[in-house]
Amino acid sequence: MSEMKKIKNLKEFSTSADRFEGANLLCPGCAHSIIVREVLNATNDDLVLSASTGCLEVCTAVYPYTSWDASWIHIGFENGSTAVAGAEAMYKALKNKGRLKQPDRNPKFVSFAGDGASYDIGFQWISGCMERGHNMMHVVLDNEVYANTGGQRSSSTPIGSSTTTAPAGRVSYGEKKNKKDMVSIMASHHIPYSAQVSPNKWKDMVKKIQHGFSVDGPVFINAVSPCTTEWKFDPKDTMLLADLSTDSLVFPLYEIIDGRELNITYRPKNVVPVEEYLAAQGRFKHLFKDEYKHLIKEWQDRVDDNWSYLQRREEARV
Amino acid sequence: MIKKGWDEFEIGAMLRTFDGSINDIAGTSQDDRSYSENSSYTASVADWRLIKPVFNKDYCIDCQFCWIYCPDVSIISRDKKMIGVDMDHCKGCGICVEVCPTNPKSLLMFPEQAEEEAEIASWPAKDEEK
């Protein structure tokens, strides 16, 4: 077992040699690559990575270029997680047979997928990986929409959001259904670790990723990834949106250990009203019209309700 | 590099990032790696950029916020010091300027064609505390 990388502060972190390269074709200001870098830099071990179809995959492996300085595979939309699980099973088998050329190296297995590939299309495959107990990590880059194919709704899209298949207009306020609680669903597989992270809290994120790498078994990470194109904000405001999402408790940061023990890892000192989070994004612009104003109150109530639920669950240790 | 057409490349193509073997990628800094021409490190997206960040060393406190939050790995940070911006990979999103905590900011966005030395010479003065 190799030693865990020691990261005390940002200066120490900045000596990491990046394994994700620039000149990828992600939009300017895309949070995907910030999340990927924070995940990859959290460890010094060898990496076996996969990416399901999505922005991250099509923008970082445009033939003849690749942006990944690690073993990286892309196969189908749904089975990025199973590809990594297969590699992990093979690694384990070869290790047991003593046929690994470098048995002391300890690769980490990570699959990246967007919310479309995780919440909808790859759901069954991820569930299978979690259930079979592969020693791998699945990271969801949750931008709440099928951003790669033109902004269709996914089951991660929150209520009131205007998307291309659920547009806001005279007859509709946009998406009518609410977001799936994926972290809880995955935690219900009784996996050793599942957590929700945000790129703006890098220390919290690195800590969770390192904890995820240190446990033996499947790990599920849901990372908030503000999307400049589909959330409709200025590229420079990516980190501002990430701040707003965590501080307004729309994306509370917490972890669930062994499917039971819930810990809230970040409590904002000043909780920002959800209205500010909504106002910063073009996709919620229509909610500020008079006829849809009640939805903002609904949003606030639901976020408050979820926050009190998480706090009660943390206290009760269930 | 020979670019192949859509019907020419083989199914299950493999792209090698490095020429020769590197045993410890995580311990080798970008400067010391021998990238192959398949790595996007050798490519450039500089023509995407309309505004560019200009770095003023005088005010930088090496907090490394720009390094961690740069989505394009364009902040060149060596030995815990911020030394510049990689203009081949920067797309000009401006996150580095937003997260810079110094007063005045040590990174500012200017039009792509602006002269760097002239802009550094006319750097804004410290804001008064409100």
mmCIF file of N, CA, C and O in Angstrom, chain B residues 35-112:
data_model
loop_
_atom_site.group_PDB
_atom_site.id
_atom_site.type_symbol
_atom_site.label_atom_id
_atom_site.label_comp_id
_atom_site.label_asym_id
_atom_site.label_seq_id
_atom_site.Cartn_x
_atom_site.Cartn_y
_atom_site.Cartn_z
ATOM 1 N N TYR B 35 6.728 14.795 -23.933
ATOM 2 C CA TYR B 35 5.403 14.622 -24.519
ATOM 3 C C TYR B 35 5.502 14.152 -25.954
ATOM 4 O O TYR B 35 6.365 14.597 -26.708
ATOM 5 N N SER B 36 4.615 13.267 -26.334
ATOM 6 C CA SER B 36 4.519 12.900 -27.745
ATOM 7 C C SER B 36 3.632 13.939 -28.426
ATOM 8 O O SER B 36 2.998 14.746 -27.755
ATOM 9 N N GLU B 37 3.594 13.894 -29.728
ATOM 10 C CA GLU B 37 2.769 14.912 -30.411
ATOM 11 C C GLU B 37 1.276 14.615 -30.297
ATOM 12 O O GLU B 37 0.459 15.392 -30.766
ATOM 13 N N ASN B 38 0.920 13.500 -29.646
ATOM 14 C CA ASN B 38 -0.496 13.220 -29.404
ATOM 15 C C ASN B 38 -1.024 13.911 -28.158
ATOM 16 O O ASN B 38 -2.233 13.982 -27.958
ATOM 17 N N SER B 39 -0.125 14.372 -27.290
ATOM 18 C CA SER B 39 -0.607 15.022 -26.077
ATOM 19 C C SER B 39 -1.125 16.409 -26.413
ATOM 20 O O SER B 39 -0.500 17.141 -27.191
ATOM 21 N N SER B 40 -2.236 16.772 -25.822
ATOM 22 C CA SER B 40 -2.764 18.105 -26.114
ATOM 23 C C SER B 40 -1.890 19.186 -25.481
ATOM 24 O O SER B 40 -2.073 20.364 -25.757
ATOM 25 N N TYR B 41 -0.918 18.784 -24.673
ATOM 26 C CA TYR B 41 0.060 19.745 -24.151
ATOM 27 C C TYR B 41 0.802 20.424 -25.305
ATOM 28 O O TYR B 41 1.174 21.590 -25.210
ATOM 29 N N THR B 42 0.993 19.681 -26.386
ATOM 30 C CA THR B 42 1.719 20.238 -27.529
ATOM 31 C C THR B 42 0.808 21.056 -28.440
ATOM 32 O O THR B 42 1.275 21.698 -29.356
ATOM 33 N N ALA B 43 -0.500 21.000 -28.177
ATOM 34 C CA ALA B 43 -1.436 21.747 -29.017
ATOM 35 C C ALA B 43 -1.659 23.151 -28.445
ATOM 36 O O ALA B 43 -1.110 23.500 -27.408
ATOM 37 N N SER B 44 -2.464 23.930 -29.111
ATOM 38 C CA SER B 44 -2.704 25.295 -28.668
ATOM 39 C C SER B 44 -4.165 25.677 -28.888
ATOM 40 O O SER B 44 -4.758 25.317 -29.900
ATOM 41 N N VAL B 45 -4.724 26.373 -27.907
ATOM 42 C CA VAL B 45 -6.060 26.932 -28.095
ATOM 43 C C VAL B 45 -6.000 28.456 -27.977
ATOM 44 O O VAL B 45 -6.981 29.108 -27.664
ATOM 45 N N ALA B 46 -4.792 28.996 -28.218
ATOM 46 C CA ALA B 46 -4.587 30.431 -28.023
ATOM 47 C C ALA B 46 -5.490 31.264 -28.930
ATOM 48 O O ALA B 46 -5.852 32.384 -28.576
ATOM 49 N N ASP B 47 -5.892 30.709 -30.071
ATOM 50 C CA ASP B 47 -6.733 31.488 -30.988
ATOM 51 C C ASP B 47 -8.181 31.612 -30.508
ATOM 52 O O ASP B 47 -8.973 32.314 -31.105
ATOM 53 N N TRP B 48 -8.530 30.937 -29.426
ATOM 54 C CA TRP B 48 -9.871 31.103 -28.846
ATOM 55 C C TRP B 48 -9.970 32.415 -28.089
ATOM 56 O O TRP B 48 -11.053 32.898 -27.820
ATOM 57 N N ARG B 49 -8.837 32.927 -27.670
ATOM 58 C CA ARG B 49 -8.818 33.960 -26.629
ATOM 59 C C ARG B 49 -9.112 35.340 -27.205
ATOM 60 O O ARG B 49 -8.535 35.737 -28.205
ATOM 61 N N LEU B 50 -10.019 36.067 -26.563
ATOM 62 C CA LEU B 50 -10.293 37.445 -26.957
ATOM 63 C C LEU B 50 -9.686 38.421 -25.963
ATOM 64 O O LEU B 50 -9.232 39.488 -26.312
ATOM 65 N N ILE B 51 -9.724 38.042 -24.684
ATOM 66 C CA ILE B 51 -9.066 38.854 -23.661
ATOM 67 C C ILE B 51 -8.047 37.975 -22.959
ATOM 68 O O ILE B 51 -8.238 36.764 -22.842
ATOM 69 N N LYS B 52 -6.959 38.583 -22.539
ATOM 70 C CA LYS B 52 -5.897 37.770 -21.954
ATOM 71 C C LYS B 52 -5.584 38.250 -20.536
ATOM 72 O O LYS B 52 -5.715 39.433 -20.223
ATOM 73 N N PRO B 53 -5.169 37.336 -19.665
ATOM 74 C CA PRO B 53 -4.759 37.768 -18.345
ATOM 75 C C PRO B 53 -3.315 38.274 -18.384
ATOM 76 O O PRO B 53 -2.466 37.679 -19.042
ATOM 77 N N VAL B 54 -3.074 39.389 -17.720
ATOM 78 C CA VAL B 54 -1.704 39.901 -17.584
ATOM 79 C C VAL B 54 -1.314 39.767 -16.121
ATOM 80 O O VAL B 54 -2.083 40.117 -15.223
ATOM 81 N N PHE B 55 -0.128 39.242 -15.898
ATOM 82 C CA PHE B 55 0.324 38.928 -14.551
ATOM 83 C C PHE B 55 1.322 39.976 -14.075
ATOM 84 O O PHE B 55 2.279 40.290 -14.769
ATOM 85 N N ASN B 56 1.052 40.545 -12.911
ATOM 86 C CA ASN B 56 1.949 41.538 -12.329
ATOM 87 C C ASN B 56 2.581 40.957 -11.068
ATOM 88 O O ASN B 56 1.927 40.817 -10.037
ATOM 89 N N LYS B 57 3.829 40.606 -11.175
ATOM 90 C CA LYS B 57 4.536 39.910 -10.086
ATOM 91 C C LYS B 57 4.586 40.752 -8.803
ATOM 92 O O LYS B 57 4.630 40.207 -7.698
ATOM 93 N N ASP B 58 4.557 42.088 -8.947
ATOM 94 C CA ASP B 58 4.757 42.973 -7.792
ATOM 95 C C ASP B 58 3.726 42.767 -6.688
ATOM 96 O O ASP B 58 4.019 42.953 -5.516
ATOM 97 N N TYR B 59 2.495 42.402 -7.083
ATOM 98 C CA TYR B 59 1.449 42.311 -6.073
ATOM 99 C C TYR B 59 1.137 40.869 -5.681
ATOM 100 O O TYR B 59 0.326 40.626 -4.796
ATOM 101 N N CYS B 60 1.765 39.905 -6.373
ATOM 102 C CA CYS B 60 1.407 38.495 -6.162
ATOM 103 C C CYS B 60 1.910 38.004 -4.805
ATOM 104 O O CYS B 60 3.034 38.288 -4.403
ATOM 105 N N ILE B 61 1.038 37.309 -4.082
ATOM 106 C CA ILE B 61 1.424 36.758 -2.784
ATOM 107 C C ILE B 61 1.567 35.225 -2.846
ATOM 108 O O ILE B 61 1.665 34.568 -1.830
ATOM 109 N N ASP B 62 1.579 34.675 -4.041
ATOM 110 C CA ASP B 62 1.739 33.223 -4.248
ATOM 111 C C ASP B 62 0.741 32.399 -3.440
ATOM 112 O O ASP B 62 1.082 31.388 -2.848
ATOM 113 N N CYS B 63 -0.505 32.841 -3.428
ATOM 114 C CA CYS B 63 -1.525 32.085 -2.702
ATOM 115 C C CYS B 63 -1.952 30.841 -3.468
ATOM 116 O O CYS B 63 -2.477 29.902 -2.902
ATOM 117 N N GLN B 64 -1.725 30.842 -4.781
ATOM 118 C CA GLN B 64 -2.005 29.697 -5.659
ATOM 119 C C GLN B 64 -3.494 29.454 -5.910
ATOM 120 O O GLN B 64 -3.853 28.388 -6.408
ATOM 121 N N PHE B 65 -4.338 30.417 -5.570
ATOM 122 C CA PHE B 65 -5.760 30.248 -5.913
ATOM 123 C C PHE B 65 -5.945 30.141 -7.430
ATOM 124 O O PHE B 65 -6.756 29.360 -7.917
ATOM 125 N N CYS B 66 -5.181 30.952 -8.174
ATOM 126 C CA CYS B 66 -5.309 30.904 -9.631
ATOM 127 C C CYS B 66 -4.882 29.545 -10.155
ATOM 128 O O CYS B 66 -5.460 29.028 -11.103
ATOM 129 N N TRP B 67 -3.876 28.945 -9.505
ATOM 130 C CA TRP B 67 -3.406 27.634 -9.975
ATOM 131 C C TRP B 67 -4.492 26.582 -9.808
ATOM 132 O O TRP B 67 -4.771 25.823 -10.728
ATOM 133 N N ILE B 68 -5.110 26.562 -8.622
ATOM 134 C CA ILE B 68 -6.087 25.494 -8.377
ATOM 135 C C ILE B 68 -7.357 25.697 -9.189
ATOM 136 O O ILE B 68 -7.968 24.739 -9.643
ATOM 137 N N TYR B 69 -7.764 26.954 -9.407
ATOM 138 C CA TYR B 69 -9.042 27.186 -10.071
ATOM 139 C C TYR B 69 -8.913 27.435 -11.570
ATOM 140 O O TYR B 69 -9.905 27.696 -12.230
ATOM 141 N N CYS B 70 -7.694 27.362 -12.119
ATOM 142 C CA CYS B 70 -7.560 27.533 -13.572
ATOM 143 C C CYS B 70 -8.049 26.259 -14.256
ATOM 144 O O CYS B 70 -7.508 25.187 -14.044
ATOM 145 N N PRO B 71 -9.076 26.346 -15.112
ATOM 146 C CA PRO B 71 -9.570 25.125 -15.741
ATOM 147 C C PRO B 71 -8.671 24.613 -16.852
ATOM 148 O O PRO B 71 -8.853 23.497 -17.311
ATOM 149 N N ASP B 72 -7.711 25.393 -17.290
ATOM 150 C CA ASP B 72 -6.927 24.996 -18.453
ATOM 151 C C ASP B 72 -5.463 24.717 -18.146
ATOM 152 O O ASP B 72 -4.634 24.678 -19.052
ATOM 153 N N VAL B 73 -5.151 24.525 -16.885
ATOM 154 C CA VAL B 73 -3.779 24.218 -16.464
ATOM 155 C C VAL B 73 -2.806 25.242 -17.046
ATOM 156 O O VAL B 73 -1.710 24.897 -17.478
ATOM 157 N N SER B 74 -3.218 26.513 -17.074
ATOM 158 C CA SER B 74 -2.407 27.535 -17.721
ATOM 159 C C SER B 74 -1.557 28.323 -16.755
ATOM 160 O O SER B 74 -0.713 29.109 -17.186
ATOM 161 N N ILE B 75 -1.792 28.180 -15.465
ATOM 162 C CA ILE B 75 -0.979 28.917 -14.507
ATOM 163 C C ILE B 75 0.284 28.112 -14.251
ATOM 164 O O ILE B 75 0.216 26.954 -13.822
ATOM 165 N N ILE B 76 1.426 28.714 -14.550
ATOM 166 C CA ILE B 76 2.688 27.999 -14.374
ATOM 167 C C ILE B 76 3.162 28.244 -12.948
ATOM 168 O O ILE B 76 3.493 29.364 -12.566
ATOM 169 N N SER B 77 3.128 27.187 -12.178
ATOM 170 C CA SER B 77 3.504 27.299 -10.772
ATOM 171 C C SER B 77 4.633 26.314 -10.510
ATOM 172 O O SER B 77 4.488 25.120 -10.725
ATOM 173 N N ARG B 78 5.772 26.839 -10.088
ATOM 174 C CA ARG B 78 6.915 25.976 -9.812
ATOM 175 C C ARG B 78 7.475 26.316 -8.429
ATOM 176 O O ARG B 78 7.626 27.492 -8.109
ATOM 177 N N ASP B 79 7.778 25.311 -7.667
ATOM 178 C CA ASP B 79 8.323 25.498 -6.311
ATOM 179 C C ASP B 79 7.470 26.458 -5.490
ATOM 180 O O ASP B 79 7.994 27.385 -4.871
ATOM 181 N N LYS B 80 6.182 26.259 -5.503
ATOM 182 C CA LYS B 80 5.219 27.039 -4.724
ATOM 183 C C LYS B 80 5.177 28.512 -5.119
ATOM 184 O O LYS B 80 4.710 29.366 -4.390
ATOM 185 N N LYS B 81 5.745 28.848 -6.279
ATOM 186 C CA LYS B 81 5.714 30.233 -6.755
ATOM 187 C C LYS B 81 4.945 30.283 -8.069
ATOM 188 O O LYS B 81 5.118 29.427 -8.929
ATOM 189 N N MET B 82 4.142 31.316 -8.201
ATOM 190 C CA MET B 82 3.424 31.556 -9.456
ATOM 191 C C MET B 82 4.359 32.325 -10.369
ATOM 192 O O MET B 82 4.865 33.384 -9.986
ATOM 193 N N ILE B 83 4.674 31.776 -11.545
ATOM 194 C CA ILE B 83 5.657 32.469 -12.375
ATOM 195 C C ILE B 83 5.101 32.980 -13.703
ATOM 196 O O ILE B 83 5.793 33.684 -14.409
ATOM 197 N N GLY B 84 3.885 32.658 -14.022
ATOM 198 C CA GLY B 84 3.368 33.211 -15.268
ATOM 199 C C GLY B 84 2.185 32.441 -15.793
ATOM 200 O O GLY B 84 1.690 31.525 -15.149
ATOM 201 N N VAL B 85 1.729 32.829 -16.961
ATOM 202 C CA VAL B 85 0.560 32.206 -17.569
ATOM 203 C C VAL B 85 0.991 31.563 -18.887
ATOM 204 O O VAL B 85 1.710 32.160 -19.678
ATOM 205 N N ASP B 86 0.555 30.325 -19.089
ATOM 206 C CA ASP B 86 0.855 29.580 -20.297
ATOM 207 C C ASP B 86 -0.110 30.049 -21.392
ATOM 208 O O ASP B 86 -1.276 29.680 -21.412
ATOM 209 N N MET B 87 0.376 30.887 -22.297
ATOM 210 C CA MET B 87 -0.513 31.524 -23.260
ATOM 211 C C MET B 87 -0.930 30.601 -24.403
ATOM 212 O O MET B 87 -1.769 30.960 -25.225
ATOM 213 N N ASP B 88 -0.338 29.404 -24.495
ATOM 214 C CA ASP B 88 -0.799 28.451 -25.503
ATOM 215 C C ASP B 88 -2.088 27.759 -25.068
ATOM 216 O O ASP B 88 -2.883 27.337 -25.886
ATOM 217 N N HIS B 89 -2.276 27.621 -23.736
ATOM 218 C CA HIS B 89 -3.411 26.858 -23.242
ATOM 219 C C HIS B 89 -4.521 27.741 -22.673
ATOM 220 O O HIS B 89 -5.627 27.273 -22.460
ATOM 221 N N CYS B 90 -4.219 28.995 -22.396
ATOM 222 C CA CYS B 90 -5.206 29.894 -21.784
ATOM 223 C C CYS B 90 -6.304 30.229 -22.796
ATOM 224 O O CYS B 90 -6.019 30.597 -23.929
ATOM 225 N N LYS B 91 -7.565 30.083 -22.345
ATOM 226 C CA LYS B 91 -8.695 30.423 -23.215
ATOM 227 C C LYS B 91 -9.299 31.776 -22.865
ATOM 228 O O LYS B 91 -10.288 32.186 -23.449
ATOM 229 N N GLY B 92 -8.719 32.436 -21.858
ATOM 230 C CA GLY B 92 -9.180 33.769 -21.498
ATOM 231 C C GLY B 92 -10.510 33.802 -20.787
ATOM 232 O O GLY B 92 -11.326 34.693 -21.012
ATOM 233 N N CYS B 93 -10.758 32.818 -19.896
ATOM 234 C CA CYS B 93 -12.049 32.797 -19.203
ATOM 235 C C CYS B 93 -12.111 33.838 -18.086
ATOM 236 O O CYS B 93 -13.174 34.361 -17.789
ATOM 237 N N GLY B 94 -10.980 34.136 -17.466
ATOM 238 C CA GLY B 94 -10.947 35.182 -16.446
ATOM 239 C C GLY B 94 -11.205 34.724 -15.031
ATOM 240 O O GLY B 94 -11.357 35.543 -14.129
ATOM 241 N N ILE B 95 -11.259 33.402 -14.796
ATOM 242 C CA ILE B 95 -11.461 32.913 -13.433
ATOM 243 C C ILE B 95 -10.301 33.333 -12.537
ATOM 244 O O ILE B 95 -10.488 33.714 -11.381
ATOM 245 N N CYS B 96 -9.064 33.305 -13.073
ATOM 246 C CA CYS B 96 -7.886 33.634 -12.270
ATOM 247 C C CYS B 96 -7.999 35.038 -11.692
ATOM 248 O O CYS B 96 -7.622 35.297 -10.551
ATOM 249 N N VAL B 97 -8.546 35.966 -12.492
ATOM 250 C CA VAL B 97 -8.692 37.339 -12.022
ATOM 251 C C VAL B 97 -9.746 37.419 -10.912
ATOM 252 O O VAL B 97 -9.569 38.103 -9.902
ATOM 253 N N GLU B 98 -10.840 36.663 -11.095
ATOM 254 C CA GLU B 98 -11.922 36.688 -10.101
ATOM 255 C C GLU B 98 -11.469 36.145 -8.750
ATOM 256 O O GLU B 98 -11.889 36.634 -7.710
ATOM 257 N N VAL B 99 -10.639 35.104 -8.749
ATOM 258 C CA VAL B 99 -10.258 34.472 -7.487
ATOM 259 C C VAL B 99 -9.019 35.095 -6.861
ATOM 260 O O VAL B 99 -8.653 34.754 -5.743
ATOM 261 N N CYS B 100 -8.378 36.030 -7.565
ATOM 262 C CA CYS B 100 -7.157 36.651 -7.037
ATOM 263 C C CYS B 100 -7.510 37.530 -5.838
ATOM 264 O O CYS B 100 -8.333 38.441 -5.952
ATOM 265 N N PRO B 101 -6.911 37.281 -4.667
ATOM 266 C CA PRO B 101 -7.339 37.995 -3.467
ATOM 267 C C PRO B 101 -6.562 39.277 -3.172
ATOM 268 O O PRO B 101 -6.881 39.970 -2.213
ATOM 269 N N THR B 102 -5.532 39.604 -3.954
ATOM 270 C CA THR B 102 -4.693 40.745 -3.584
ATOM 271 C C THR B 102 -5.384 42.065 -3.921
ATOM 272 O O THR B 102 -6.342 42.106 -4.666
ATOM 273 N N ASN B 103 -4.889 43.120 -3.377
ATOM 274 C CA ASN B 103 -5.437 44.455 -3.617
ATOM 275 C C ASN B 103 -4.300 45.409 -3.967
ATOM 276 O O ASN B 103 -3.482 45.707 -3.112
ATOM 277 N N PRO B 104 -4.148 45.896 -5.185
ATOM 278 C CA PRO B 104 -4.959 45.553 -6.363
ATOM 279 C C PRO B 104 -4.666 44.139 -6.853
ATOM 280 O O PRO B 104 -3.682 43.550 -6.440
ATOM 281 N N LYS B 105 -5.515 43.630 -7.700
ATOM 282 C CA LYS B 105 -5.329 42.267 -8.184
ATOM 283 C C LYS B 105 -4.023 42.135 -8.959
ATOM 284 O O LYS B 105 -3.632 43.045 -9.685
ATOM 285 N N SER B 106 -3.366 40.987 -8.769
ATOM 286 C CA SER B 106 -2.106 40.799 -9.488
ATOM 287 C C SER B 106 -2.314 40.183 -10.862
ATOM 288 O O SER B 106 -1.369 39.997 -11.604
ATOM 289 N N LEU B 107 -3.554 39.847 -11.179
ATOM 290 C CA LEU B 107 -3.885 39.415 -12.542
ATOM 291 C C LEU B 107 -5.061 40.259 -12.997
ATOM 292 O O LEU B 107 -6.016 40.439 -12.254
ATOM 293 N N LEU B 108 -4.992 40.790 -14.205
ATOM 294 C CA LEU B 108 -6.127 41.536 -14.775
ATOM 295 C C LEU B 108 -6.295 41.143 -16.231
ATOM 296 O O LEU B 108 -5.340 40.743 -16.890
ATOM 297 N N MET B 109 -7.533 41.250 -16.710
ATOM 298 C CA MET B 109 -7.800 40.897 -18.101
ATOM 299 C C MET B 109 -7.650 42.136 -18.983
ATOM 300 O O MET B 109 -8.141 43.218 -18.645
ATOM 301 N N PHE B 110 -6.960 41.964 -20.111
ATOM 302 C CA PHE B 110 -6.800 43.031 -21.090
ATOM 303 C C PHE B 110 -7.131 42.479 -22.468
ATOM 304 O O PHE B 110 -7.093 41.265 -22.666
ATOM 305 N N PRO B 111 -7.446 43.341 -23.432
ATOM 306 C CA PRO B 111 -7.671 42.837 -24.789
ATOM 307 C C PRO B 111 -6.439 42.095 -25.297
ATOM 308 O O PRO B 111 -5.311 42.414 -24.917
ATOM 309 N N GLU B 112 -6.682 41.120 -26.146
ATOM 310 C CA GLU B 112 -5.626 40.238 -26.628
ATOM 311 C C GLU B 112 -4.450 41.015 -27.233
ATOM 312 O O GLU B 112 -3.293 40.649 -27.073
#
